[in-house]
GROMACS .gro file of N, CA and C in nm:
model
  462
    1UNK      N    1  -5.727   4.070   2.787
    1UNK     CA    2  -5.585   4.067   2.766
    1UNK      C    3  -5.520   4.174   2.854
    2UNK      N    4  -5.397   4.143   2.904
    2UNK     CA    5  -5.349   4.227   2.991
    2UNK      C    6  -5.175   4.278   2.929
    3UNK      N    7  -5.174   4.369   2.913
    3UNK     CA    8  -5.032   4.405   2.872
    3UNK      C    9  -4.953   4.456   2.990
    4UNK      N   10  -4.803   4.448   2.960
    4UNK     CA   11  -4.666   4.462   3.039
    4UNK      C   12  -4.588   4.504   2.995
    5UNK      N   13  -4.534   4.609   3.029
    5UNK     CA   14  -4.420   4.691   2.994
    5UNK      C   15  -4.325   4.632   2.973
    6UNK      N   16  -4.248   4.648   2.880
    6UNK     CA   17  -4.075   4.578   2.882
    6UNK      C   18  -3.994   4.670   2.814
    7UNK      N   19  -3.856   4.646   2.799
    7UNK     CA   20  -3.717   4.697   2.752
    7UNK      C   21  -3.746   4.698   2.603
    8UNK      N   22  -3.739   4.597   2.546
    8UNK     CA   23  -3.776   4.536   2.425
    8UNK      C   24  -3.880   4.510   2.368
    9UNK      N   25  -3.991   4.576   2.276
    9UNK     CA   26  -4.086   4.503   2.230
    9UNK      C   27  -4.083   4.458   2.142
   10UNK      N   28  -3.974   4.495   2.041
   10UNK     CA   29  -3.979   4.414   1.927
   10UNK      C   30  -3.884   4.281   1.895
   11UNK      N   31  -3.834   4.243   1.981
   11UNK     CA   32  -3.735   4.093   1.986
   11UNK      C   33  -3.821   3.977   2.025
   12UNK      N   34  -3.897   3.985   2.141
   12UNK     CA   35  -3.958   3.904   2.228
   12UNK      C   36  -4.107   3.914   2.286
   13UNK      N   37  -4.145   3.815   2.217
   13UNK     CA   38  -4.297   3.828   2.248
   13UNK      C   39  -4.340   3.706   2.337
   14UNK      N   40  -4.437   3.724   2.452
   14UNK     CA   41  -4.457   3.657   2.534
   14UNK      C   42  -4.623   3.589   2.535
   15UNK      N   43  -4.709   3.482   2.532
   15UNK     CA   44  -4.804   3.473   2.543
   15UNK      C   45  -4.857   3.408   2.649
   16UNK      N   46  -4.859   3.415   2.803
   16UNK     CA   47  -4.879   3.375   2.889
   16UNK      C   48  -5.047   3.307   2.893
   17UNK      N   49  -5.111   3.259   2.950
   17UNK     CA   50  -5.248   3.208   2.998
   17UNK      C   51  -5.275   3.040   2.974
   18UNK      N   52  -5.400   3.023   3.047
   18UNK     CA   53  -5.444   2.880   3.011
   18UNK      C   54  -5.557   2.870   2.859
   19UNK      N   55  -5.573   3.013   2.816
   19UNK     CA   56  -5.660   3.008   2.722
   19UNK      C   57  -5.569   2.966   2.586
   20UNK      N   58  -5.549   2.844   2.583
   20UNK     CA   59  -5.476   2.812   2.470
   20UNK      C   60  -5.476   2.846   2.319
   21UNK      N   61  -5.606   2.798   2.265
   21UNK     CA   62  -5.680   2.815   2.142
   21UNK      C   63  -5.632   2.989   2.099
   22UNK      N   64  -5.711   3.048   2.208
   22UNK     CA   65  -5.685   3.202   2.182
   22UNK      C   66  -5.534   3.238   2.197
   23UNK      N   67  -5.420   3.220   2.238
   23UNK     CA   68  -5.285   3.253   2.244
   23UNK      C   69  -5.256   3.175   2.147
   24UNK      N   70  -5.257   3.066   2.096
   24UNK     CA   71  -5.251   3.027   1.947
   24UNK      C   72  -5.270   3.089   1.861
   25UNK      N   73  -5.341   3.146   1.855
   25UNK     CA   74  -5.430   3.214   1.717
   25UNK      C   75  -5.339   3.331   1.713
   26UNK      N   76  -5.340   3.416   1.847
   26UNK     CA   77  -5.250   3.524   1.857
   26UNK      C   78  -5.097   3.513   1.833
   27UNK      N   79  -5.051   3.397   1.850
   27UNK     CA   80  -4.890   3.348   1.804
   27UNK      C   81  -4.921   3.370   1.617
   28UNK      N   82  -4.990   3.254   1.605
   28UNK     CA   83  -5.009   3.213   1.449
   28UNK      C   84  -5.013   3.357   1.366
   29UNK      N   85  -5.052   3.453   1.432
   29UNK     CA   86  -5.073   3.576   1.337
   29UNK      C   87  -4.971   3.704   1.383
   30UNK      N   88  -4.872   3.687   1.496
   30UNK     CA   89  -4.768   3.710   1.504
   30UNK      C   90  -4.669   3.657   1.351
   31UNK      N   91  -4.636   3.554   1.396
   31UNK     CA   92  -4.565   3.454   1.244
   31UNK      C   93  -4.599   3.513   1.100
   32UNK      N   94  -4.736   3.494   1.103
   32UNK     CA   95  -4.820   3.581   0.942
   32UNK      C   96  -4.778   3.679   0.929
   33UNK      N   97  -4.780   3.814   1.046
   33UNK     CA   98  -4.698   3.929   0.989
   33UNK      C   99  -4.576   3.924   0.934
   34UNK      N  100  -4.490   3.823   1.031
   34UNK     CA  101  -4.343   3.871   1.020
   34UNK      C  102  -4.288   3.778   0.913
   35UNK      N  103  -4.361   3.723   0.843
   35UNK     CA  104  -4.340   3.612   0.684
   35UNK      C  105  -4.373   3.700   0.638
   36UNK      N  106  -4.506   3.803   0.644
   36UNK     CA  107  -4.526   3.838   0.506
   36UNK      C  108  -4.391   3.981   0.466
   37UNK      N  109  -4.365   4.042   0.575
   37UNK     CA  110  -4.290   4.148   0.574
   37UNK      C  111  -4.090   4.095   0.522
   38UNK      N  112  -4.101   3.968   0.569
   38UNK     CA  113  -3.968   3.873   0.536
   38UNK      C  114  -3.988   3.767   0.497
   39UNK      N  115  -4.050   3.692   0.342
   39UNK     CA  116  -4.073   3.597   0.321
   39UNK      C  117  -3.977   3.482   0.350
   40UNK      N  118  -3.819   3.544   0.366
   40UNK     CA  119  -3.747   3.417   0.364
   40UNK      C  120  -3.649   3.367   0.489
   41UNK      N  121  -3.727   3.421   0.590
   41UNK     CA  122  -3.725   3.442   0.747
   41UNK      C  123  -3.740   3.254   0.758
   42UNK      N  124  -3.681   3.190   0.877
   42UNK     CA  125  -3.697   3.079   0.879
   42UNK      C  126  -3.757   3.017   1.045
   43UNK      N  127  -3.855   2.963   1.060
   43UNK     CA  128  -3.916   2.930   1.174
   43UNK      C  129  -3.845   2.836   1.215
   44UNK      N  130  -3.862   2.815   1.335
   44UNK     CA  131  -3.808   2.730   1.461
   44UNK      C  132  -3.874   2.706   1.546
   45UNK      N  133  -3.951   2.567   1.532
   45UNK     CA  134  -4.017   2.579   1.637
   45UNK      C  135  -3.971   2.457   1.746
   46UNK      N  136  -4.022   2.503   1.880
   46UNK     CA  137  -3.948   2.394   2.001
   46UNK      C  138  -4.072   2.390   2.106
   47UNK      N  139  -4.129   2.266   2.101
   47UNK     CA  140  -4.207   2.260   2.242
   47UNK      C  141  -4.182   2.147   2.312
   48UNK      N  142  -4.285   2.114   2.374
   48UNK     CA  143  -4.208   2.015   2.502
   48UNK      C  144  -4.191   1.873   2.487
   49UNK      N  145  -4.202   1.825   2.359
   49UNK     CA  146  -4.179   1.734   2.286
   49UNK      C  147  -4.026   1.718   2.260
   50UNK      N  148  -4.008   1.866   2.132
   50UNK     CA  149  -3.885   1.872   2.076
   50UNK      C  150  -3.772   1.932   2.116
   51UNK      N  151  -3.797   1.979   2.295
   51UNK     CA  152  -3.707   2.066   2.331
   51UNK      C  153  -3.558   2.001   2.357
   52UNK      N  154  -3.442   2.094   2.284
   52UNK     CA  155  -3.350   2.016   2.305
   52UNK      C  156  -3.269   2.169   2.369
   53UNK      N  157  -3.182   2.172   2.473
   53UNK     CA  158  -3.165   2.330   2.500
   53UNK      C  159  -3.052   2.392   2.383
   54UNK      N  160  -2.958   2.242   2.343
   54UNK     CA  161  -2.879   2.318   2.258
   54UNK      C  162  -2.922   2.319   2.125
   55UNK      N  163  -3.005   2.294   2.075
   55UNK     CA  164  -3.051   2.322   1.924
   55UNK      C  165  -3.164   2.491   1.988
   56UNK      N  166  -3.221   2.508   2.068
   56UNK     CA  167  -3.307   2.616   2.080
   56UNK      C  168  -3.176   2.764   2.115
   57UNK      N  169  -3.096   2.696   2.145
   57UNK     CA  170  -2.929   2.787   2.149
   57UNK      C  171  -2.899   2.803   2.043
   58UNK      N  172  -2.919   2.709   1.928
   58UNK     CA  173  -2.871   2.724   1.839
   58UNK      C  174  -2.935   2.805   1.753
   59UNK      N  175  -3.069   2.777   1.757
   59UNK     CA  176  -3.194   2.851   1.666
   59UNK      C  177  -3.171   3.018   1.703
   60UNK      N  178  -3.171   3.014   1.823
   60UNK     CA  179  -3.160   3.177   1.919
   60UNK      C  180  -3.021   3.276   1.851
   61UNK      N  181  -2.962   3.244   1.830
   61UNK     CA  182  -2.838   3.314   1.745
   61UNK      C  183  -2.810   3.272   1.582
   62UNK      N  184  -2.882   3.189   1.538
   62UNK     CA  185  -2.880   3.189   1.431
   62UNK      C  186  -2.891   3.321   1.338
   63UNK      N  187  -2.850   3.370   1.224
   63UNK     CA  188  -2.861   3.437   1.164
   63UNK      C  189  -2.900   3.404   1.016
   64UNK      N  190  -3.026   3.511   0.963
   64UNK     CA  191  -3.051   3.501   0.787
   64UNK      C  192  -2.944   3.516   0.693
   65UNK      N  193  -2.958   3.448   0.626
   65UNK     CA  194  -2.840   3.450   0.468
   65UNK      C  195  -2.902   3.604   0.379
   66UNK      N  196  -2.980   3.612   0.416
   66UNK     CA  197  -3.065   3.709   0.339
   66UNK      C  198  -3.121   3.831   0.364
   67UNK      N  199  -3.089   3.857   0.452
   67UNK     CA  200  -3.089   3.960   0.574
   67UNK      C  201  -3.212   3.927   0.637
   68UNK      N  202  -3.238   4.027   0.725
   68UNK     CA  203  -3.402   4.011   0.814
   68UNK      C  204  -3.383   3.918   0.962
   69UNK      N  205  -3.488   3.869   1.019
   69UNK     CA  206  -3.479   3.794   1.126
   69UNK      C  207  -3.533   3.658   1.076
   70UNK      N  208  -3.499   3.614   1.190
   70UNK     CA  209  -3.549   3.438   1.193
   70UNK      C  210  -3.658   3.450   1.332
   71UNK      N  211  -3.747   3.349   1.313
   71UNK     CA  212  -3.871   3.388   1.391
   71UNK      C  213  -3.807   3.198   1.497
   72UNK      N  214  -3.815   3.237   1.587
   72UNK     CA  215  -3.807   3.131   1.772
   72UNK      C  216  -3.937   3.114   1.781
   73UNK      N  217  -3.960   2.968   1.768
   73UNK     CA  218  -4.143   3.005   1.848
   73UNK      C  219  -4.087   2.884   2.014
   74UNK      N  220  -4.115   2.921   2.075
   74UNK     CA  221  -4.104   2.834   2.219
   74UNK      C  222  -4.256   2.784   2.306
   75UNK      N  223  -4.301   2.711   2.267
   75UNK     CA  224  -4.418   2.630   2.268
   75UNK      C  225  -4.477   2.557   2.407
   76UNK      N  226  -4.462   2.636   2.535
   76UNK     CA  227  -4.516   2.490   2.616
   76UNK      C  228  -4.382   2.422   2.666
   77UNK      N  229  -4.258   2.463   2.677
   77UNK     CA  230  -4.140   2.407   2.739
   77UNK      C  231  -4.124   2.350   2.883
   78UNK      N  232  -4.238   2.430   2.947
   78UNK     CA  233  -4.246   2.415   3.128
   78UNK      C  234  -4.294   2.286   3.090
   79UNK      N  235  -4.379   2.222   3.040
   79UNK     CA  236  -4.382   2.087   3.057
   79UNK      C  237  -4.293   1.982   3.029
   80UNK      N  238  -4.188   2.056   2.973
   80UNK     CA  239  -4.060   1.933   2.983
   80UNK      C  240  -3.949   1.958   3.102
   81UNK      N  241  -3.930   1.814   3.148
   81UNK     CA  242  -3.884   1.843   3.285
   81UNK      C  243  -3.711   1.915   3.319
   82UNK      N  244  -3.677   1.971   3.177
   82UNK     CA  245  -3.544   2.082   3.235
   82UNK      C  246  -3.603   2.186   3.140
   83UNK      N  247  -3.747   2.238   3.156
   83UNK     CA  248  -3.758   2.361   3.042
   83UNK      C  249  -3.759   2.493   3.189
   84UNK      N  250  -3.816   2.473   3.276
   84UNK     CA  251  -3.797   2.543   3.386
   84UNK      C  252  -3.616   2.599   3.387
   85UNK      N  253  -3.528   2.533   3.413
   85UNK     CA  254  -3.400   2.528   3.421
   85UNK      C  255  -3.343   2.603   3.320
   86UNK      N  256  -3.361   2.581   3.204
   86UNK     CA  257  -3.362   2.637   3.052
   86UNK      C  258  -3.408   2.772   3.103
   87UNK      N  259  -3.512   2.851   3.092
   87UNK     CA  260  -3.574   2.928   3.156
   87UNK      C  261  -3.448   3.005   3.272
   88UNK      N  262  -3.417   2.919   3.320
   88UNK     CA  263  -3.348   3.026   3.459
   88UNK      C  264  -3.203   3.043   3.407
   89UNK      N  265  -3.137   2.948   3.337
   89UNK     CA  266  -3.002   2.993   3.255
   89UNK      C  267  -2.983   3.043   3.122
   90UNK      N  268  -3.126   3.117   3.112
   90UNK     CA  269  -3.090   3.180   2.962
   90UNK      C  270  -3.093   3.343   2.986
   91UNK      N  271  -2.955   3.374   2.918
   91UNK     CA  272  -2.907   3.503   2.970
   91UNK      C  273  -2.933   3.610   2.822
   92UNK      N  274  -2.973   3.726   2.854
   92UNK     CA  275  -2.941   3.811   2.725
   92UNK      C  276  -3.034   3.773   2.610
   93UNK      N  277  -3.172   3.723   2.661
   93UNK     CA  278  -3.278   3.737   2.567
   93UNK      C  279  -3.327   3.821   2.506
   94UNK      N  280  -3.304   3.967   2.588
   94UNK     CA  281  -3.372   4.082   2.490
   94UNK      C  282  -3.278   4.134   2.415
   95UNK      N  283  -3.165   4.035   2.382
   95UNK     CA  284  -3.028   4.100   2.306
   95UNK      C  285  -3.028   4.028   2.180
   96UNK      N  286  -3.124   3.915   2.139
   96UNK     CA  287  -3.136   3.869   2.017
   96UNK      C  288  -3.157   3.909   1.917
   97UNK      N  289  -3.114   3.874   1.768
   97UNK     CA  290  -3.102   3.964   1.709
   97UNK      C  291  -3.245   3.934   1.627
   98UNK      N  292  -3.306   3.772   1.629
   98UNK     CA  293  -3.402   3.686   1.582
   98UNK      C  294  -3.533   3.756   1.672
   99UNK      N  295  -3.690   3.697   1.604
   99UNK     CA  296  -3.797   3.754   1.666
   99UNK      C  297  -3.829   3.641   1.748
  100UNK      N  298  -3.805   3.659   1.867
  100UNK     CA  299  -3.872   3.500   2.008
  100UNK      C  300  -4.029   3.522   2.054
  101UNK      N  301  -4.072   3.416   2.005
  101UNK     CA  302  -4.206   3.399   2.096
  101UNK      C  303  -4.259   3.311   2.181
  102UNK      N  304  -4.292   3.303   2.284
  102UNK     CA  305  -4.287   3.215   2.414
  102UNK      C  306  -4.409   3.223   2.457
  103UNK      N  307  -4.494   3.057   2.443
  103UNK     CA  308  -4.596   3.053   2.441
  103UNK      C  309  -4.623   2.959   2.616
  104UNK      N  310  -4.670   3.012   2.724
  104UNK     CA  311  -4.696   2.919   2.837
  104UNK      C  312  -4.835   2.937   2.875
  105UNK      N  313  -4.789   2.815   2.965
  105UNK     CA  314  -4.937   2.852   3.014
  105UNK      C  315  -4.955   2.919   3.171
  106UNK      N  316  -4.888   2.821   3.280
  106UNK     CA  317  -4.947   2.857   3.404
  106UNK      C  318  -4.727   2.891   3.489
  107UNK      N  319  -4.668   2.994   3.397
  107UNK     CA  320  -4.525   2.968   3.490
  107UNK      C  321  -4.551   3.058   3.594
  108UNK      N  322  -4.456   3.016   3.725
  108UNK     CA  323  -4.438   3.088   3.840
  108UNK      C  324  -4.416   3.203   3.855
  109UNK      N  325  -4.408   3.308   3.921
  109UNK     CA  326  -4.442   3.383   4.004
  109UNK      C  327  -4.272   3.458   3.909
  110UNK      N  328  -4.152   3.407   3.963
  110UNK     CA  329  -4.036   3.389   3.939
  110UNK      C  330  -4.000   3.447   3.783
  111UNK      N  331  -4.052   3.335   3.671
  111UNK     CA  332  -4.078   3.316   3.592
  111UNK      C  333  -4.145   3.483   3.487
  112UNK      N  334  -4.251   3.477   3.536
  112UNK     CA  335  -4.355   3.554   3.518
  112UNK      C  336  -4.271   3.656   3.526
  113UNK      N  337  -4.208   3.684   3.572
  113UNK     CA  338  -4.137   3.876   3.638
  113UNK      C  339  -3.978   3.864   3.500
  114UNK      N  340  -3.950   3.725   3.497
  114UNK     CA  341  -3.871   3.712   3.389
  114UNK      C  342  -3.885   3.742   3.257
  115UNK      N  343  -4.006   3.710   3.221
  115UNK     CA  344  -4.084   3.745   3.105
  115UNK      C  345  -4.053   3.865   3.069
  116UNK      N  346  -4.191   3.928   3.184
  116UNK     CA  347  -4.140   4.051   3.178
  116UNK      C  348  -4.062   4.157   3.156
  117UNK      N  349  -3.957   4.113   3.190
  117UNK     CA  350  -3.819   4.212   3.211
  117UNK      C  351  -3.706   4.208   3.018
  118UNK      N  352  -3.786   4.092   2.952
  118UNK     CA  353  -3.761   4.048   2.827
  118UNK      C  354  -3.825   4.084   2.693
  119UNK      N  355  -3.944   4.104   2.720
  119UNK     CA  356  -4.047   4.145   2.597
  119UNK      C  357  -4.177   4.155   2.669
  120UNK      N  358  -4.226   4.180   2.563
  120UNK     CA  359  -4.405   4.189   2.557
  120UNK      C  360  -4.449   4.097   2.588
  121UNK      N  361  -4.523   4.110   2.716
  121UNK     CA  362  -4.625   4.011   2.739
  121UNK      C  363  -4.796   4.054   2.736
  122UNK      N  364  -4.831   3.936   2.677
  122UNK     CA  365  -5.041   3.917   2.653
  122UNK      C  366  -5.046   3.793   2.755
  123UNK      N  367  -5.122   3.830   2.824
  123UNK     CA  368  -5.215   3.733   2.895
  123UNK      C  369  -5.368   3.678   2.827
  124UNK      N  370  -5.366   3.571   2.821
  124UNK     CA  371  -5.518   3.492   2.765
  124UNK      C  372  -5.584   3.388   2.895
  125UNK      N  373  -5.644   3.450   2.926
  125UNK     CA  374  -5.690   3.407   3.092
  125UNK      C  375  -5.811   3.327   3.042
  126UNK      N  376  -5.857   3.206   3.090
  126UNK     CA  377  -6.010   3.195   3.059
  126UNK      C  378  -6.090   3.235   3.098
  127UNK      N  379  -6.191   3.270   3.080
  127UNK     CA  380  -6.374   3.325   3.143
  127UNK      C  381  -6.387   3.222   3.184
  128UNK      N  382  -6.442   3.224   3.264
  128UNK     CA  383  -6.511   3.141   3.372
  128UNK      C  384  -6.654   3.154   3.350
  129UNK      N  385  -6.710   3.029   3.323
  129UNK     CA  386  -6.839   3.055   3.282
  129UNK      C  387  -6.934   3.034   3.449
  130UNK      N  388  -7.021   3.149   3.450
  130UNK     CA  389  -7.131   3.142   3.565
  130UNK      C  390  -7.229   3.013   3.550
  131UNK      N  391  -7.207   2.944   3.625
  131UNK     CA  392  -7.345   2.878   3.673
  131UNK      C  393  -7.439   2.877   3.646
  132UNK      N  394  -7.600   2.902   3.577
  132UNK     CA  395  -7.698   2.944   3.636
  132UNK      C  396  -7.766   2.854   3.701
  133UNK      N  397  -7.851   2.934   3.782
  133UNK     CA  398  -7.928   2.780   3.883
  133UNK      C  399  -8.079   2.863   3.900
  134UNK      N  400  -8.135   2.761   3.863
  134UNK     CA  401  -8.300   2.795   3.848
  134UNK      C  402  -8.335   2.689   3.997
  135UNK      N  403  -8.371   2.800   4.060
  135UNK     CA  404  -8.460   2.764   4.215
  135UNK      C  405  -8.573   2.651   4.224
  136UNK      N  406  -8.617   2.661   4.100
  136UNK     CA  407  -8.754   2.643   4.116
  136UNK      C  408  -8.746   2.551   3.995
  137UNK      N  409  -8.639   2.519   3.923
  137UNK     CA  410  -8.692   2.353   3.843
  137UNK      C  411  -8.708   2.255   3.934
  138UNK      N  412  -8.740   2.220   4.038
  138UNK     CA  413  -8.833   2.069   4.067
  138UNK      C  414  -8.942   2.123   4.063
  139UNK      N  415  -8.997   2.268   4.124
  139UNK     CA  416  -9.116   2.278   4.103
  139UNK      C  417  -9.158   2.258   3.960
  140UNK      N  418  -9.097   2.365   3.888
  140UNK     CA  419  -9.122   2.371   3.713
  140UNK      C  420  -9.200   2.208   3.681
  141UNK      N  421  -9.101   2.104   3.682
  141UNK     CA  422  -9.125   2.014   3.682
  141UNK      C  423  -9.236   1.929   3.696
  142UNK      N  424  -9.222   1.986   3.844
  142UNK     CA  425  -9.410   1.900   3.882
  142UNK      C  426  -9.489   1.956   3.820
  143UNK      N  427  -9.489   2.068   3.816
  143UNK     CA  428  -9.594   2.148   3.715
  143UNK      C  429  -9.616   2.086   3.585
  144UNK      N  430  -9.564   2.065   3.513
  144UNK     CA  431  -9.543   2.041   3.373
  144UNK      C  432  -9.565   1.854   3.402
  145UNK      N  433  -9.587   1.827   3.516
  145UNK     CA  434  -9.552   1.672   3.571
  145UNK      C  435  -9.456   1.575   3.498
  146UNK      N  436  -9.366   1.588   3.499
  146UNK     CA  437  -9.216   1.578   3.457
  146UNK      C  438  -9.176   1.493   3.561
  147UNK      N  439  -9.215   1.358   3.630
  147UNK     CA  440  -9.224   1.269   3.717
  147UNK      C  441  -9.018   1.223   3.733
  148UNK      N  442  -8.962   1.236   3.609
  148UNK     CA  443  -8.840   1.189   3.599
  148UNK      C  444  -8.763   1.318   3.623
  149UNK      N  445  -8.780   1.401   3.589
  149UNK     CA  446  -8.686   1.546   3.582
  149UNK      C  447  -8.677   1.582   3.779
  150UNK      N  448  -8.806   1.611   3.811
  150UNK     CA  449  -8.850   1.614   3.930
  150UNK      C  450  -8.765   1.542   3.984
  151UNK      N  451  -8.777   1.408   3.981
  151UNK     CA  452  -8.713   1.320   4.069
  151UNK      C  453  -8.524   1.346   4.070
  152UNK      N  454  -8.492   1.340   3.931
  152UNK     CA  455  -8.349   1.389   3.924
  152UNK      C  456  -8.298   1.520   3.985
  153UNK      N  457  -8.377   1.623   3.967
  153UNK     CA  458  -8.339   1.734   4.019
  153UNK      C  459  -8.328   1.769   4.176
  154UNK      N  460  -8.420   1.664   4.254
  154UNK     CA  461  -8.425   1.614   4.396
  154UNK      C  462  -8.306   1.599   4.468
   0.00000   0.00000   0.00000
C-alpha cells in the first residue's frame, strides 16, 4: 500500500489499484467504522451502473437530520462513459461536509494528481506472481518415464 499526502484526510478517501477484492474490503471497513461511530449516517452508493451526475450532486451536499455525516461511496465511475467528465467538473471536493470514498481502478495520470490534491489516497496494486520454470522437467520426466509429460513439455 502506498500512501499520499493531502489537504483533507478526513472528508475524502481514495482507493486507487487493480487489486479489487483487497480495496473492497478496505472501503467495506471504512463504512463499518463510520456506522458504528454514527449509526444513523446514510450511505450512497454510485457506480458505473447507477451513476447519475445529478443525484451523486445531490448525495455530495446532502445533509443528516441528526447531526453527523452521510457516507458517498463512488464505485468504479471511469467505466461509465461521462464518469471521466464528472471527475474533471467536480469542484470543491475537499469542502464536503459528508465522508466521500472513491473506489478506481486504473485513472490517468491527470486524474491521479486530482485525487490527490482531495483526500487520502491507498493504492492496492497486484503482486505479480513469478513464474517458476524447472529446466529440467523433460528430463525429470524421462526419468520417471513419463512418455506423455515428456512429450508435452517438448
Amino acid at each position: 500500500m502506498i500512501f499520499m499526502k493531502a489537504k483533507n484526510l478526513d472528508g475524502v478517501r481514495v482507493f486507487l489499484g487493480n487489486d479489487t477484492r483487497r480495496s473492497r474490503e478496505a472501503l467495506r471497513r471504512v463504512i463499518e467504522e463510520e456506522k458504528a461511530g454514527n449509526p444513523h449516517c446514510i450511505v450512497s452508493w454510485f457506480d458505473d451502473i447507477s451513476f447519475d451526475s445529478t443525484l451523486l450532486c445531490e448525495a455530495l451536499a446532502n445533509v443528516s437530520l441528526f447531526g453527523g455525516r452521510n457516507i458517498v461511496v463512488i464505485d468504479g465511475i471511469l467505466d461509465h462513459e461521462m464518469g471521466e467528465e464528472f471527475y474533471r467538473t467536480l469542484h470543491n471536493l475537499e469542502h464536503v461536509a459528508n465522508l466521500v470514498l472513491i473506489r478506481e481502478t486504473t485513472p490517468k495520470k491527470e486524474l491521479r494528481m486530482f485525487f490527490a490534491g482531495v483526500g487520502e489516497v491507498k493504492e492496492f496494486l497486484l503482486k505479480k506472481a513469478t513464474e517458476k520454470k524447472n529446466d529440467f522437467i523433460i528430463a525429470d520426466a524421462v526419468a520417471a518415464k513419463d512418455k506423455r509429460t515428456a512429450w508435452v513439455e517438448f
